[in-house]
Amino acid sequence: TLMFAVLFIVALACWRVLDRKPDELAGPKKEHFQPDFVVHDVVTRQYDKQGRLTERLTSRYAEYFRAIEMANLQQPELTLYNESGVPEWRVKAKEGVWNANDSAVLRNEVHADGLLPDSFVKTLDTEYMELDLTNQDVRSNKQVLVVGPSFQTQGVGLRGNLNTRYFELLEQSHAIYFNEKR
């Protein structure tokens, strides 16, 4: 009788250990965040300490996640203004992610326009771009096309700064320069 009782307890223990579901055996569960709020046709503006407009962000649809301080945007459009309050750059994309530390990741049909009349870069097109809005740095690891008034260049990878208007194509770059009319 004692032997049957021990075998029964061992069988019960084996059944409990082997009958666990796979999610109980796995490590920590992934968290699925729900947005704290959702907004349609949003417009935000950012001003400097003197009250001058520095940024204007519009989006058709936005989801904000307070726990991770991030916003998912659909069709974001960011306009950056210079110290005089004149719009200098407009950047559009189909999708974007804005983080609380003033950085953004733009995906799918990213298009930037240089809005100043004397801008060396008129348009910049790529599929992926990272923006550091504090320093105005831009990066990409995808194919990039840059068009100016007298040139067109393309390559893979980009590093640059919107304030200094300096852009560097990192790999496989080639350019076409147009002669000025005499």
XYZ file of C-alpha atoms in Angstrom:
182
model
C 0.000 0.000 0.000
C 2.863 2.340 0.840
C 4.477 1.634 -2.531
C 1.227 2.446 -4.391
C 0.888 5.709 -2.426
C 4.495 6.761 -3.337
C 3.935 5.839 -7.008
C 0.671 7.814 -6.988
C 2.420 10.927 -5.559
C 5.293 10.613 -8.086
C 2.803 10.217 -10.942
C 0.842 13.241 -9.722
C 4.039 15.328 -9.497
C 5.142 14.273 -13.006
C 1.710 15.071 -14.374
C 1.796 18.593 -12.854
C 5.313 19.329 -14.179
C 4.760 17.928 -17.655
C 1.259 19.401 -18.050
C 2.412 23.042 -17.863
C 1.476 25.252 -20.788
C 4.340 26.607 -22.940
C 3.729 30.208 -21.831
C 4.249 29.211 -18.173
C 7.651 27.701 -19.037
C 8.779 30.690 -21.091
C 10.562 33.671 -19.587
C 8.934 37.010 -18.852
C 5.841 37.885 -20.823
C 5.934 40.593 -23.442
C 3.857 43.596 -22.554
C 1.343 44.904 -25.035
C 0.788 48.578 -24.418
C -2.504 50.235 -25.126
C -2.329 53.895 -26.130
C -3.213 56.377 -23.407
C -5.012 58.448 -26.006
C -5.674 58.554 -29.727
C -6.001 61.746 -31.781
C -7.118 62.449 -35.336
C -5.825 65.449 -37.331
C -3.479 66.691 -34.628
C -1.400 69.889 -34.813
C 1.292 70.703 -32.266
C 3.573 73.718 -32.101
C 6.785 74.227 -30.172
C 8.155 77.640 -29.226
C 11.523 78.798 -27.904
C 12.032 80.840 -24.720
C 11.477 84.110 -26.605
C 8.099 82.877 -27.881
C 9.200 82.236 -31.475
C 7.797 79.239 -33.316
C 10.490 76.565 -33.803
C 8.528 73.457 -34.867
C 5.096 72.603 -36.175
C 4.004 68.960 -36.316
C 0.818 67.722 -37.962
C -0.449 64.172 -38.263
C -3.606 62.504 -39.582
C -3.635 60.012 -36.701
C -1.580 59.665 -33.520
C -1.391 57.194 -30.636
C 0.412 58.305 -27.474
C 1.899 55.806 -25.017
C 2.703 57.502 -21.687
C 4.475 54.426 -20.202
C 7.164 54.488 -22.889
C 6.847 58.223 -23.730
C 6.318 57.635 -27.422
C 3.803 58.541 -30.115
C 3.015 56.592 -33.281
C 1.999 58.899 -36.111
C 0.356 58.337 -39.477
C 1.271 60.816 -42.222
C 3.361 63.117 -40.022
C 4.538 66.450 -41.396
C 7.168 68.414 -39.485
C 8.013 72.035 -40.338
C 11.165 73.493 -38.768
C 11.601 77.261 -38.448
C 14.850 79.261 -38.279
C 15.663 81.927 -35.665
C 13.778 84.546 -37.696
C 10.583 82.496 -37.632
C 10.790 81.618 -41.340
C 10.003 78.001 -42.303
C 13.284 76.364 -43.295
C 12.517 72.625 -43.649
C 9.411 70.509 -44.162
C 9.714 66.742 -43.613
C 6.880 64.336 -44.479
C 6.454 60.561 -44.246
C 3.730 57.940 -44.233
C 4.626 56.729 -40.712
C 6.581 58.117 -37.808
C 7.510 57.561 -34.190
C 8.194 60.531 -31.906
C 10.003 59.983 -28.585
C 9.996 62.152 -25.483
C 13.716 62.910 -25.887
C 12.954 64.919 -29.063
C 13.948 62.261 -31.528
C 11.925 60.839 -34.378
C 12.033 57.904 -36.748
C 10.269 58.354 -40.075
C 9.407 55.486 -42.429
C 7.934 54.993 -45.892
C 8.228 57.715 -48.505
C 10.181 60.186 -46.386
C 10.432 63.511 -48.219
C 12.205 66.660 -47.000
C 11.941 70.078 -48.670
C 14.380 72.940 -48.179
C 12.004 75.914 -48.033
C 14.454 78.832 -48.121
C 15.036 80.383 -51.568
C 18.836 80.045 -51.247
C 18.702 76.479 -49.919
C 21.472 74.280 -51.340
C 19.282 71.183 -50.883
C 15.810 71.520 -52.404
C 14.549 67.966 -51.775
C 15.719 64.828 -50.001
C 13.940 61.488 -50.474
C 14.448 58.160 -48.705
C 12.470 55.310 -47.136
C 13.860 55.716 -43.596
C 15.201 58.671 -41.612
C 16.152 59.299 -37.987
C 15.915 62.869 -36.688
C 17.470 64.281 -33.542
C 15.367 67.409 -33.130
C 17.550 68.841 -30.375
C 20.707 68.958 -32.526
C 18.926 68.850 -35.920
C 20.960 65.761 -36.915
C 19.597 63.375 -39.561
C 20.614 59.790 -40.392
C 19.517 57.101 -42.780
C 20.801 53.684 -43.795
C 18.613 53.387 -46.907
C 18.852 54.672 -50.475
C 18.816 58.500 -50.507
C 18.193 60.951 -53.344
C 19.222 64.591 -52.829
C 18.305 67.272 -55.385
C 19.595 70.824 -55.397
C 19.340 73.722 -57.845
C 22.431 72.606 -59.786
C 22.916 68.940 -58.876
C 21.317 65.594 -58.186
C 23.036 62.939 -56.087
C 22.083 59.575 -54.695
C 23.645 56.913 -52.530
C 23.088 54.550 -49.635
C 23.212 55.990 -46.129
C 23.055 59.595 -45.017
C 24.493 61.634 -42.200
C 23.825 65.338 -41.910
C 22.600 68.357 -40.011
C 19.634 70.533 -40.945
C 21.003 73.658 -39.226
C 24.382 73.631 -40.960
C 22.852 72.228 -44.185
C 25.643 69.659 -44.341
C 24.794 66.229 -45.755
C 27.059 63.295 -46.480
C 26.121 60.216 -48.472
C 27.964 57.263 -46.974
C 28.146 54.557 -49.672
C 27.640 53.974 -53.384
C 27.113 57.652 -54.099
C 27.161 59.304 -57.469
C 26.113 62.745 -58.597
C 25.056 64.687 -61.662
C 25.950 68.390 -61.814
C 24.158 70.817 -64.125
C 26.005 73.683 -65.836
C 24.635 77.140 -65.280
C 23.188 78.934 -68.298
C 25.417 81.695 -69.578
